[in-house]
PDB file of C-alpha atoms and ligand atoms in Angstrom:
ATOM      1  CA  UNK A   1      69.988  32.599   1.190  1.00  0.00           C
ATOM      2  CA  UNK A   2      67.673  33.434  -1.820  1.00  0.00           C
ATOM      3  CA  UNK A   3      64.549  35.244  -1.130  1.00  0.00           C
ATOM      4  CA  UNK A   4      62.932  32.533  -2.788  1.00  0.00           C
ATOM      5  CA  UNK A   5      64.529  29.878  -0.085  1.00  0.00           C
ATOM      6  CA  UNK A   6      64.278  32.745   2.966  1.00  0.00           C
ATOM      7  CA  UNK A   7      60.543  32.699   2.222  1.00  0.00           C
ATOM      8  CA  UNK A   8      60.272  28.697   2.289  1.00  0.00           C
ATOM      9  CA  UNK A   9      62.267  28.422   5.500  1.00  0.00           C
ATOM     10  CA  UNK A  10      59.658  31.313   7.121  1.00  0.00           C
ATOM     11  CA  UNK A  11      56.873  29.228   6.222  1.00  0.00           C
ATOM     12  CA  UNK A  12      58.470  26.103   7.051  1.00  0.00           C
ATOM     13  CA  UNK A  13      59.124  27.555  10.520  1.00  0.00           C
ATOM     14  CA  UNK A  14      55.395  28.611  11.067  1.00  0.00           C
ATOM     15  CA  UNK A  15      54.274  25.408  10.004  1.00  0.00           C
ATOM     16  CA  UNK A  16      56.870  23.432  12.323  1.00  0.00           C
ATOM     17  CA  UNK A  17      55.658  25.539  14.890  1.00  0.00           C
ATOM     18  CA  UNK A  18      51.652  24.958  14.616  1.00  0.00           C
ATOM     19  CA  UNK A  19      52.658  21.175  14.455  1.00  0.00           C
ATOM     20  CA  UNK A  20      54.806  21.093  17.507  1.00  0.00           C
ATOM     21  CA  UNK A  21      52.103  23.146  19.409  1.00  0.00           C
ATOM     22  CA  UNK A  22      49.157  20.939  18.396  1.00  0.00           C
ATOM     23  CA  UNK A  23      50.975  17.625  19.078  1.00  0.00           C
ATOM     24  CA  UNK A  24      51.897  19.509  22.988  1.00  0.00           C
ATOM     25  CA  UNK A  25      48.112  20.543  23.025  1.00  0.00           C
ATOM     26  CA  UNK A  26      47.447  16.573  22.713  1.00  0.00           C
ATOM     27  CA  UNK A  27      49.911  15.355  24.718  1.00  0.00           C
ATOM     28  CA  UNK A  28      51.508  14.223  22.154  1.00  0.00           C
ATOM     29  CA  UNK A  29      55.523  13.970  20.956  1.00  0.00           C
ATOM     30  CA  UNK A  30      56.854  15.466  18.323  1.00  0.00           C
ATOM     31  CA  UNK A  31      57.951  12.653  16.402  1.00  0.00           C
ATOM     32  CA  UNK A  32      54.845  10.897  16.331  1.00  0.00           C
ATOM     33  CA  UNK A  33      53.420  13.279  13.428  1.00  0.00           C
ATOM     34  CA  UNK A  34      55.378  13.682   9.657  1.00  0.00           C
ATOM     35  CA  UNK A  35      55.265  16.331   8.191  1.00  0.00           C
ATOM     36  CA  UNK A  36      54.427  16.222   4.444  1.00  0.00           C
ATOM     37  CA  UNK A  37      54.919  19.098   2.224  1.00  0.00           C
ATOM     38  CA  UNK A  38      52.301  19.543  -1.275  1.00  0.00           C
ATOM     39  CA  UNK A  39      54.445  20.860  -3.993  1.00  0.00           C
ATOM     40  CA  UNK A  40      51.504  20.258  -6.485  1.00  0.00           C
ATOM     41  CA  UNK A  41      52.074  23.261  -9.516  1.00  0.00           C
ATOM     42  CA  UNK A  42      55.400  24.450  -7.727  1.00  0.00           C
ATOM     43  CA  UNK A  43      58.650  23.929  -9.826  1.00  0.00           C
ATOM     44  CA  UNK A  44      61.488  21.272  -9.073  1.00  0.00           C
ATOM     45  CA  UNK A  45      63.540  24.120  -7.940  1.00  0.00           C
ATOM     46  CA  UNK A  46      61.066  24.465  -4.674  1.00  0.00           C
ATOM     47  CA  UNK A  47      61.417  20.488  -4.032  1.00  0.00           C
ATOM     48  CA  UNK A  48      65.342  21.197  -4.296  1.00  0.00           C
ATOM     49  CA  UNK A  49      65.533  24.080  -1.816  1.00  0.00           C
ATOM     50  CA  UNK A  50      62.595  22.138   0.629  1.00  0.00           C
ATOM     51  CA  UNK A  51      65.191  19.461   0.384  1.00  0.00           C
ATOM     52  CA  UNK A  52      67.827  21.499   1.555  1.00  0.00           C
ATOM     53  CA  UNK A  53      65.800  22.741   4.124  1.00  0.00           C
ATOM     54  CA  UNK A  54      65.617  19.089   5.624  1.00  0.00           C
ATOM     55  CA  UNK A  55      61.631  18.419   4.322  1.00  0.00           C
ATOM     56  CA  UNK A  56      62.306  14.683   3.372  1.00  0.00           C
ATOM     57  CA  UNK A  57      58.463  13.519   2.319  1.00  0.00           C
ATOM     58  CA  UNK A  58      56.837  15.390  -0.456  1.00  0.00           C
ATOM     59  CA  UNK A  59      53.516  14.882  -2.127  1.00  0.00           C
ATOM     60  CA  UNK A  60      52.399  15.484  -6.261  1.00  0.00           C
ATOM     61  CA  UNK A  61      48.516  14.866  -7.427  1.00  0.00           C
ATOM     62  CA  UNK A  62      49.182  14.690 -11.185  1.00  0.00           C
ATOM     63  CA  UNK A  63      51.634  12.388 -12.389  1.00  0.00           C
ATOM     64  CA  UNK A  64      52.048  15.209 -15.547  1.00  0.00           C
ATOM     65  CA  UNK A  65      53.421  17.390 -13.444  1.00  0.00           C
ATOM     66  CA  UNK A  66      55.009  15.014 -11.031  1.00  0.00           C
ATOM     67  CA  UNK A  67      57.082  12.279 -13.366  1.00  0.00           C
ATOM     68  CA  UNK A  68      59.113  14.807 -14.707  1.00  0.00           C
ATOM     69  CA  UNK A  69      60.164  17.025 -11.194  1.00  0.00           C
ATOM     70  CA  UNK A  70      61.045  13.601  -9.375  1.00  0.00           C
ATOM     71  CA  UNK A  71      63.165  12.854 -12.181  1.00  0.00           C
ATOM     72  CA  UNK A  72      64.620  16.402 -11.852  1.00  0.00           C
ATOM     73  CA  UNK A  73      64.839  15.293  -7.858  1.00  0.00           C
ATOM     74  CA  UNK A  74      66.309  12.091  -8.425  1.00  0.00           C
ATOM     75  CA  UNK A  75      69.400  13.088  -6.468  1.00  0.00           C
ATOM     76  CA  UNK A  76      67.558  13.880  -3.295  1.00  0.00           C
ATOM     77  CA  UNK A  77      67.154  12.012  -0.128  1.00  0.00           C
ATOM     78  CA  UNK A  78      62.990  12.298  -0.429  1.00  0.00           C
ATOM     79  CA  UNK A  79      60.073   9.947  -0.135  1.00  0.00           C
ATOM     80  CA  UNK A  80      57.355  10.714  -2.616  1.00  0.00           C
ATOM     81  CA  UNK A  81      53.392  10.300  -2.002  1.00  0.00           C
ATOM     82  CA  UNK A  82      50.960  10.371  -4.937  1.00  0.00           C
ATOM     83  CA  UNK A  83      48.127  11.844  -2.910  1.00  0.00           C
ATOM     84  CA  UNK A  84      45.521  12.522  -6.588  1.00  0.00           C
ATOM     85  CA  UNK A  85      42.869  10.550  -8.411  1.00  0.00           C
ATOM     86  CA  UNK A  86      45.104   7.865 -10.298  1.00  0.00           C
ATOM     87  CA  UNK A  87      43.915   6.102 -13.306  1.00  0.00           C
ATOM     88  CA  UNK A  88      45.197   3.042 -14.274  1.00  0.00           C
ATOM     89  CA  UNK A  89      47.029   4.469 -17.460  1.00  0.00           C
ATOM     90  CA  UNK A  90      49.007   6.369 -15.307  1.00  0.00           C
ATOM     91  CA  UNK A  91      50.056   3.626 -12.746  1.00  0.00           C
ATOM     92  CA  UNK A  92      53.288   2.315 -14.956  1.00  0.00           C
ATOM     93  CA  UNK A  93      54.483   6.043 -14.757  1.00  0.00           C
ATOM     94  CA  UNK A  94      53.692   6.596 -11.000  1.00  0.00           C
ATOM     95  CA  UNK A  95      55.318   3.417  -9.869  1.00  0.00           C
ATOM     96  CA  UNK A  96      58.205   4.603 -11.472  1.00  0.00           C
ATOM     97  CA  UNK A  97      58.842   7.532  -8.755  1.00  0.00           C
ATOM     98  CA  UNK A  98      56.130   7.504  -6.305  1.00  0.00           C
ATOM     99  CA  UNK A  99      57.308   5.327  -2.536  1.00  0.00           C
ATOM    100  CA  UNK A 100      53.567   6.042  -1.410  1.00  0.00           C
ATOM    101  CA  UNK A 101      50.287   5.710  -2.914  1.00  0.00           C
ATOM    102  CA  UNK A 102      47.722   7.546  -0.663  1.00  0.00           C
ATOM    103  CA  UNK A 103      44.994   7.401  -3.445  1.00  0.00           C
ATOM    104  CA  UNK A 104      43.933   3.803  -3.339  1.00  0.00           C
ATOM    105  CA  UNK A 105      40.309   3.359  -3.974  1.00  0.00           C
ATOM    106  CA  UNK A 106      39.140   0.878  -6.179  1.00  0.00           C
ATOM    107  CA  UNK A 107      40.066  -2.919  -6.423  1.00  0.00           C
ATOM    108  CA  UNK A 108      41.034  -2.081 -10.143  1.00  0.00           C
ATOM    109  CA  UNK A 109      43.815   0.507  -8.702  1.00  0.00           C
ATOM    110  CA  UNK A 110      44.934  -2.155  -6.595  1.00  0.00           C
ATOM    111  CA  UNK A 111      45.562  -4.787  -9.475  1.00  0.00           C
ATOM    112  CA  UNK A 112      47.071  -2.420 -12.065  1.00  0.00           C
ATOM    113  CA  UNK A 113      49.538  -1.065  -8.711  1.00  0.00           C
ATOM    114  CA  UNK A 114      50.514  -4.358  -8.203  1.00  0.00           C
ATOM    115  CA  UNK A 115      51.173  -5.690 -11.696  1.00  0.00           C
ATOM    116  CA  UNK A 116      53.836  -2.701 -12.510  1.00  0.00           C
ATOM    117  CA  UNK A 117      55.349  -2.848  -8.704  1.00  0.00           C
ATOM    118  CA  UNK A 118      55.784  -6.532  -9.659  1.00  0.00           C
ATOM    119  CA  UNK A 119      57.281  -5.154 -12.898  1.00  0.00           C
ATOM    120  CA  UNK A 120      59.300  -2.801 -11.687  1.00  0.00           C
ATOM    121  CA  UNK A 121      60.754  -4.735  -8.583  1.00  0.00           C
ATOM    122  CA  UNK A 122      59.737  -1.883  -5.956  1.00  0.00           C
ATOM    123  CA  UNK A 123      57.462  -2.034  -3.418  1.00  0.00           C
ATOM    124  CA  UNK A 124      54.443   0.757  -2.974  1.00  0.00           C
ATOM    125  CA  UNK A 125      53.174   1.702   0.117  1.00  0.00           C
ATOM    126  CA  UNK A 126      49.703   1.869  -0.401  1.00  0.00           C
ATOM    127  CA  UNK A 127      46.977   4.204   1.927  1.00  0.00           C
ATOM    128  CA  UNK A 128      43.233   3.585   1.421  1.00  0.00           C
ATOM    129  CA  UNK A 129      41.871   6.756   0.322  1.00  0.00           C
ATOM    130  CA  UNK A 130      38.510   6.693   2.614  1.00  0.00           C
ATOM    131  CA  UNK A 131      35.592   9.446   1.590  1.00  0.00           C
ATOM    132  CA  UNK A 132      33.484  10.409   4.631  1.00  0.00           C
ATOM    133  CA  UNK A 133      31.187  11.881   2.531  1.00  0.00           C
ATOM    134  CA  UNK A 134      29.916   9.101   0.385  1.00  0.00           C
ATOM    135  CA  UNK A 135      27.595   6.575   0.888  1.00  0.00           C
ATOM    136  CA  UNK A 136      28.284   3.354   2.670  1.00  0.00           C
ATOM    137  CA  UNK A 137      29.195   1.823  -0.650  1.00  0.00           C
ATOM    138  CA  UNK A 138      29.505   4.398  -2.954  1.00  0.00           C
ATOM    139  CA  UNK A 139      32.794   6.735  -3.868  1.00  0.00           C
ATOM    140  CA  UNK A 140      33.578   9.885  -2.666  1.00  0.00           C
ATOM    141  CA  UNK A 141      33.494  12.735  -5.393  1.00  0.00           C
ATOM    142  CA  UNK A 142      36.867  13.198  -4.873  1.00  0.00           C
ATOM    143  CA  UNK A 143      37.771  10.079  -4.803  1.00  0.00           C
ATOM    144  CA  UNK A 144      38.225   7.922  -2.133  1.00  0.00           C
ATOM    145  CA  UNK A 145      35.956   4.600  -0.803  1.00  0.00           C
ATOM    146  CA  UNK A 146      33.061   4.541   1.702  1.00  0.00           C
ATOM    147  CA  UNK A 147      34.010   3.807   5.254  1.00  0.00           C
ATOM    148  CA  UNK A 148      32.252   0.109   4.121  1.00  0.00           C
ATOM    149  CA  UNK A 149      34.583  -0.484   1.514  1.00  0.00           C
ATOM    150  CA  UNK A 150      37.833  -0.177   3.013  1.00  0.00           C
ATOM    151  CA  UNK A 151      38.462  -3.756   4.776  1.00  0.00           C
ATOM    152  CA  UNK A 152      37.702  -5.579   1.666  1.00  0.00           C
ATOM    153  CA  UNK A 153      40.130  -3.045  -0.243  1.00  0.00           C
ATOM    154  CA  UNK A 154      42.980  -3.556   2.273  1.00  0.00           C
ATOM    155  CA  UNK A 155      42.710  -7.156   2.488  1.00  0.00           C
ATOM    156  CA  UNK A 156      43.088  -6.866  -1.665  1.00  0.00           C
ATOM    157  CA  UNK A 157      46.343  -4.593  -1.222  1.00  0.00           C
ATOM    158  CA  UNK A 158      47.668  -6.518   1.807  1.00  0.00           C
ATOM    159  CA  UNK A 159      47.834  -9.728  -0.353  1.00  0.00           C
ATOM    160  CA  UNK A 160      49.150  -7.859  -3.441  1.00  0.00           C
ATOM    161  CA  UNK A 161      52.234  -8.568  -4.566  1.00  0.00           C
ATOM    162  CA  UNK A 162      54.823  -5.469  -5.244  1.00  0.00           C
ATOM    163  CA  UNK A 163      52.625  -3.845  -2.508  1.00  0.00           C
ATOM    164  CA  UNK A 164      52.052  -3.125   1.180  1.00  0.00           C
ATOM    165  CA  UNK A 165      49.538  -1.818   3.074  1.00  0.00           C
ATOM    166  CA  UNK A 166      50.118   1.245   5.356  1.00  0.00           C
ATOM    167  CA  UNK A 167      47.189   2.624   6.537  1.00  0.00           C
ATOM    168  CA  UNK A 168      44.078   5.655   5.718  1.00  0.00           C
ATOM    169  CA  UNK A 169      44.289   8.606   4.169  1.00  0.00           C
ATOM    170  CA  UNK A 170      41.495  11.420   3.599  1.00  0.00           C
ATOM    171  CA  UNK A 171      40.372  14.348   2.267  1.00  0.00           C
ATOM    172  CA  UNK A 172      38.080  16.730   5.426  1.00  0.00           C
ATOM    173  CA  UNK A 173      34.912  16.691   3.429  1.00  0.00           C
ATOM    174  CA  UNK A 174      33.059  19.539   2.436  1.00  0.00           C
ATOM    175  CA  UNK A 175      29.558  18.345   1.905  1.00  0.00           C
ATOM    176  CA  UNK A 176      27.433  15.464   3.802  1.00  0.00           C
ATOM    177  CA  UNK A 177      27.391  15.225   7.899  1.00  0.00           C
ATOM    178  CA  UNK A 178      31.329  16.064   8.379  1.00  0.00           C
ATOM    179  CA  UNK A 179      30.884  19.395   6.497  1.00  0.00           C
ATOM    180  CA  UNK A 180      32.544  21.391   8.223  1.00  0.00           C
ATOM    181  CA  UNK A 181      33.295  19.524  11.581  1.00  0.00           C
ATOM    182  CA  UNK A 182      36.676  18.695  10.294  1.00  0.00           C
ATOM    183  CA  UNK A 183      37.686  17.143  14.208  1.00  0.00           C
ATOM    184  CA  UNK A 184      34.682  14.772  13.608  1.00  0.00           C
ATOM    185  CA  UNK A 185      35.688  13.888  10.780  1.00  0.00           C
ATOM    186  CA  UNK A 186      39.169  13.179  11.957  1.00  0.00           C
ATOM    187  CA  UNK A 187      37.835  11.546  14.994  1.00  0.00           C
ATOM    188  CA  UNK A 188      35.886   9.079  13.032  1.00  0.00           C
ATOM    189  CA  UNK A 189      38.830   8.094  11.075  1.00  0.00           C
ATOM    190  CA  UNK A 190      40.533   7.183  13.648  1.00  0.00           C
ATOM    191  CA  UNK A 191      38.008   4.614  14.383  1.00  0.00           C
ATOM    192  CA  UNK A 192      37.934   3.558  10.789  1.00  0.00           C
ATOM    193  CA  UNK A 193      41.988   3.264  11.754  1.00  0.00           C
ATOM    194  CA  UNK A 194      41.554   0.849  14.753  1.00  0.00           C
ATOM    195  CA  UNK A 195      39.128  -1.397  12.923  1.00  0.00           C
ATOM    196  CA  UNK A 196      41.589  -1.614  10.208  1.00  0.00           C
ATOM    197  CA  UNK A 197      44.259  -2.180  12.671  1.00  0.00           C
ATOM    198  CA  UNK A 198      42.431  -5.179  14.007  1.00  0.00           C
ATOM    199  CA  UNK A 199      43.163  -7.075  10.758  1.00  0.00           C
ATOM    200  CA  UNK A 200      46.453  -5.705   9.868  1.00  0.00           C
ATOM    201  CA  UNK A 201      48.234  -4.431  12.720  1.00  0.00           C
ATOM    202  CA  UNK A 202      51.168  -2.765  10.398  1.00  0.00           C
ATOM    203  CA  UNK A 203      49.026  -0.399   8.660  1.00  0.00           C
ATOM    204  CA  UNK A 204      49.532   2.439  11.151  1.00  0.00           C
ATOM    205  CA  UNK A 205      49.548   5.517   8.990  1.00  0.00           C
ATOM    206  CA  UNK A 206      46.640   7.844   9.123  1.00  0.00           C
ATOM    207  CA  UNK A 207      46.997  10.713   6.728  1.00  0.00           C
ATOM    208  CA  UNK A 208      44.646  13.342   7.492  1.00  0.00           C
ATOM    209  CA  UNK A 209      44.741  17.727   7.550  1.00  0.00           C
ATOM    210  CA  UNK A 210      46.073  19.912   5.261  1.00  0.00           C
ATOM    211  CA  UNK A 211      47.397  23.551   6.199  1.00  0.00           C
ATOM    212  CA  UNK A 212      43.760  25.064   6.640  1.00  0.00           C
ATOM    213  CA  UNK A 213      43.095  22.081   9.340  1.00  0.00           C
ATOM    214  CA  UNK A 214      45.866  20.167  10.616  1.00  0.00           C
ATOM    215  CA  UNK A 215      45.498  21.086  13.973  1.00  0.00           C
ATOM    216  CA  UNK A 216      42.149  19.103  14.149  1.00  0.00           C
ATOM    217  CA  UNK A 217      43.946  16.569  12.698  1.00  0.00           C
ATOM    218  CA  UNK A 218      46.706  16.350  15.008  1.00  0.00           C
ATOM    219  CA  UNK A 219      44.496  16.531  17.776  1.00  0.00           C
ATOM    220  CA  UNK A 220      42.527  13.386  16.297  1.00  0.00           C
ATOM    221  CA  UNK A 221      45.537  11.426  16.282  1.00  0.00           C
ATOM    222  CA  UNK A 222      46.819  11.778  12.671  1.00  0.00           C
ATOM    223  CA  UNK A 223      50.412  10.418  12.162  1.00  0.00           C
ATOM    224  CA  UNK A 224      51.092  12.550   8.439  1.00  0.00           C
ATOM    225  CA  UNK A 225      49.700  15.881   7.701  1.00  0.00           C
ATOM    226  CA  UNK A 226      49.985  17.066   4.245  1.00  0.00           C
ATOM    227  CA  UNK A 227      50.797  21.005   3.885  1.00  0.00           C
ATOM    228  CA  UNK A 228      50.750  22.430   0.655  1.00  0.00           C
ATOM    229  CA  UNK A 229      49.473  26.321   0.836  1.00  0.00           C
ATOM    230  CA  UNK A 230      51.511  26.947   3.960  1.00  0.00           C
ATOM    231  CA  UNK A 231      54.606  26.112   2.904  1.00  0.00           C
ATOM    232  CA  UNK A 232      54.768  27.390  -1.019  1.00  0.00           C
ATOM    233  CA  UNK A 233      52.090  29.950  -0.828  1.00  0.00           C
ATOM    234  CA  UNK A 234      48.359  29.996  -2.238  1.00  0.00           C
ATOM    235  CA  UNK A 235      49.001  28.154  -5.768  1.00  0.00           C
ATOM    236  CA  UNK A 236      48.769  29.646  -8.986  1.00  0.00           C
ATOM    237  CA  UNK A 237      46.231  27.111 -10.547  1.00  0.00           C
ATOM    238  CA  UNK A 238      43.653  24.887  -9.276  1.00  0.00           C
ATOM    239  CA  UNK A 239      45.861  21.592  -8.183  1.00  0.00           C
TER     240      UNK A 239
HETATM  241  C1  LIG B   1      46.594  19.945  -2.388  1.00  0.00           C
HETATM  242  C2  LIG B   1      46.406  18.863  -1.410  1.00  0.00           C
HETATM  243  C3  LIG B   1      46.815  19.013  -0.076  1.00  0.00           C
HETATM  244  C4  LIG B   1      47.419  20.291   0.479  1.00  0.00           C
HETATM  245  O1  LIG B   1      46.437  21.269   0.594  1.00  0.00           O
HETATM  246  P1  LIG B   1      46.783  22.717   1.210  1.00  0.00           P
HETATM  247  O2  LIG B   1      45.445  23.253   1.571  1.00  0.00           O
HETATM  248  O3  LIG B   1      47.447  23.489   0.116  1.00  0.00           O
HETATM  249  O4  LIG B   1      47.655  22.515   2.373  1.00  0.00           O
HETATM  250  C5  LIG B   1      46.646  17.928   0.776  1.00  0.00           C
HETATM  251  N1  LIG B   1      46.100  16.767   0.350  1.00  0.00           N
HETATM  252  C6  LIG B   1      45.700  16.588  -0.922  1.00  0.00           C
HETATM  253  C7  LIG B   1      45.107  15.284  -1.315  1.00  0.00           C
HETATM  254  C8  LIG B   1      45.826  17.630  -1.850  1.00  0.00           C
HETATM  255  O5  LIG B   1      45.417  17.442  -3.104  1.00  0.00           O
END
């Protein structure tokens, strides 16, 4: 092995390791949580030797960066998530490679989404990108709607064509009442889940913890866990 892929199978294996121990902690199996790795500012050649390693989902946050290593990753067996702020210029690209939107969080997202799935005869998985730190109607700094926007957003994606609707996805805030309490946080989207559930009963996916906090997530009940740091190593830019 390279040192390169020695290093990425280490980290893999610690990572693998905190996952399997916090889903036993819950009482939970193995195979109820996916493992998503963040390759955000790492090259194509990382995706390639995660590949070989047997990661199959992978997640970008600039479509810059992102369009042109999934084209370089064509070949592989991997599911993509778009997990940034999208704007709607960038939608025609991001359809183009991207199986999973976890960023949706505005109606006008949702209708630009839909017109180049249409387009490009694919259908997008689509997460509602919730923001427990913003007002009840207001959006989160980092994007993402208030817990009182999200049934009126789903119900928009749900009857969009080129799209379907699989669930919540969010960011452990740093500032408001969840500061800090990132198994609050957690907990309380997995209410905001059920709710959502209610309606559309398909939409099972709750996205939630990163590698600083996906034990708390795991623990909540969190089905995907997105680990960027942990696997590829503390990133050379702000991503
Ligand atoms: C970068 C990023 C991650 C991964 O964060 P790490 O702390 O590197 O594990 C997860 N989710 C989103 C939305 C991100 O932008």
């Amino acid at each position: 092995m390279t040192d390169r892929k020695d290093e990425l199978a280490g980290n893999l294996a610690k990572v693998e390791e905190r996952i399997a121990a916090a889903c036993a902690a819950a009482g939970r199996r193995r195979e109820e949580v996916t493992l998503i790795v963040v390759t955000k500012t790492y090259p194509a050649a990382d995706v390639r030797i995660l590949s070989e390693l047997g990661v199959r989902h992978v997640a970008e946050n600039r479509d810059q960066d992102a369009a042109p290593k999934a084209a370089e990753c064509s070949d592989l067996p991997l599911t993509w998530h778009f997990v940034g702020q999208l704007q709607t210029n960038k939608v025609r690209s991001v359809v183009g490679y991207a199986d999973v939107v976890q960023s949706v969080d505005r109606s006008r997202l949702v209708t630009a989404l839909s017109k180049e799935a249409v387009r490009a005869g694919r259908e997008v998985g689509c997460l509602v990108q919730v923001a427990l730190d913003a007002g009840e109607s207001a959006r989160g700094e980092r994007g993402g709607v208030a817990p009182g926007g999200i049934a009126e957003l789903a119900d928009l994606v749900a009857g969009a064509p080129g799209l379907r609707l699989d669930g919540l996805m969010t960011v452990a805030p740093l500032t408001g009442e969840y500061a800090g309490r990132e198994r609050a946080a957690f907990e309380r989207m997995m209410d905001l889940s059920t709710d959502l559930r209610r309606t559309h009963p398909a939409a099972t996916m709750v996205s939630a913890g990163m590698s600083a906090d996906l034990e708390q997530a795991v623990a909540a009940g969190a089905t995907h866990v997105r680990v960027g740091t942990a696997v590829l190593g503390v990133r050379p830019r702000l991503g």
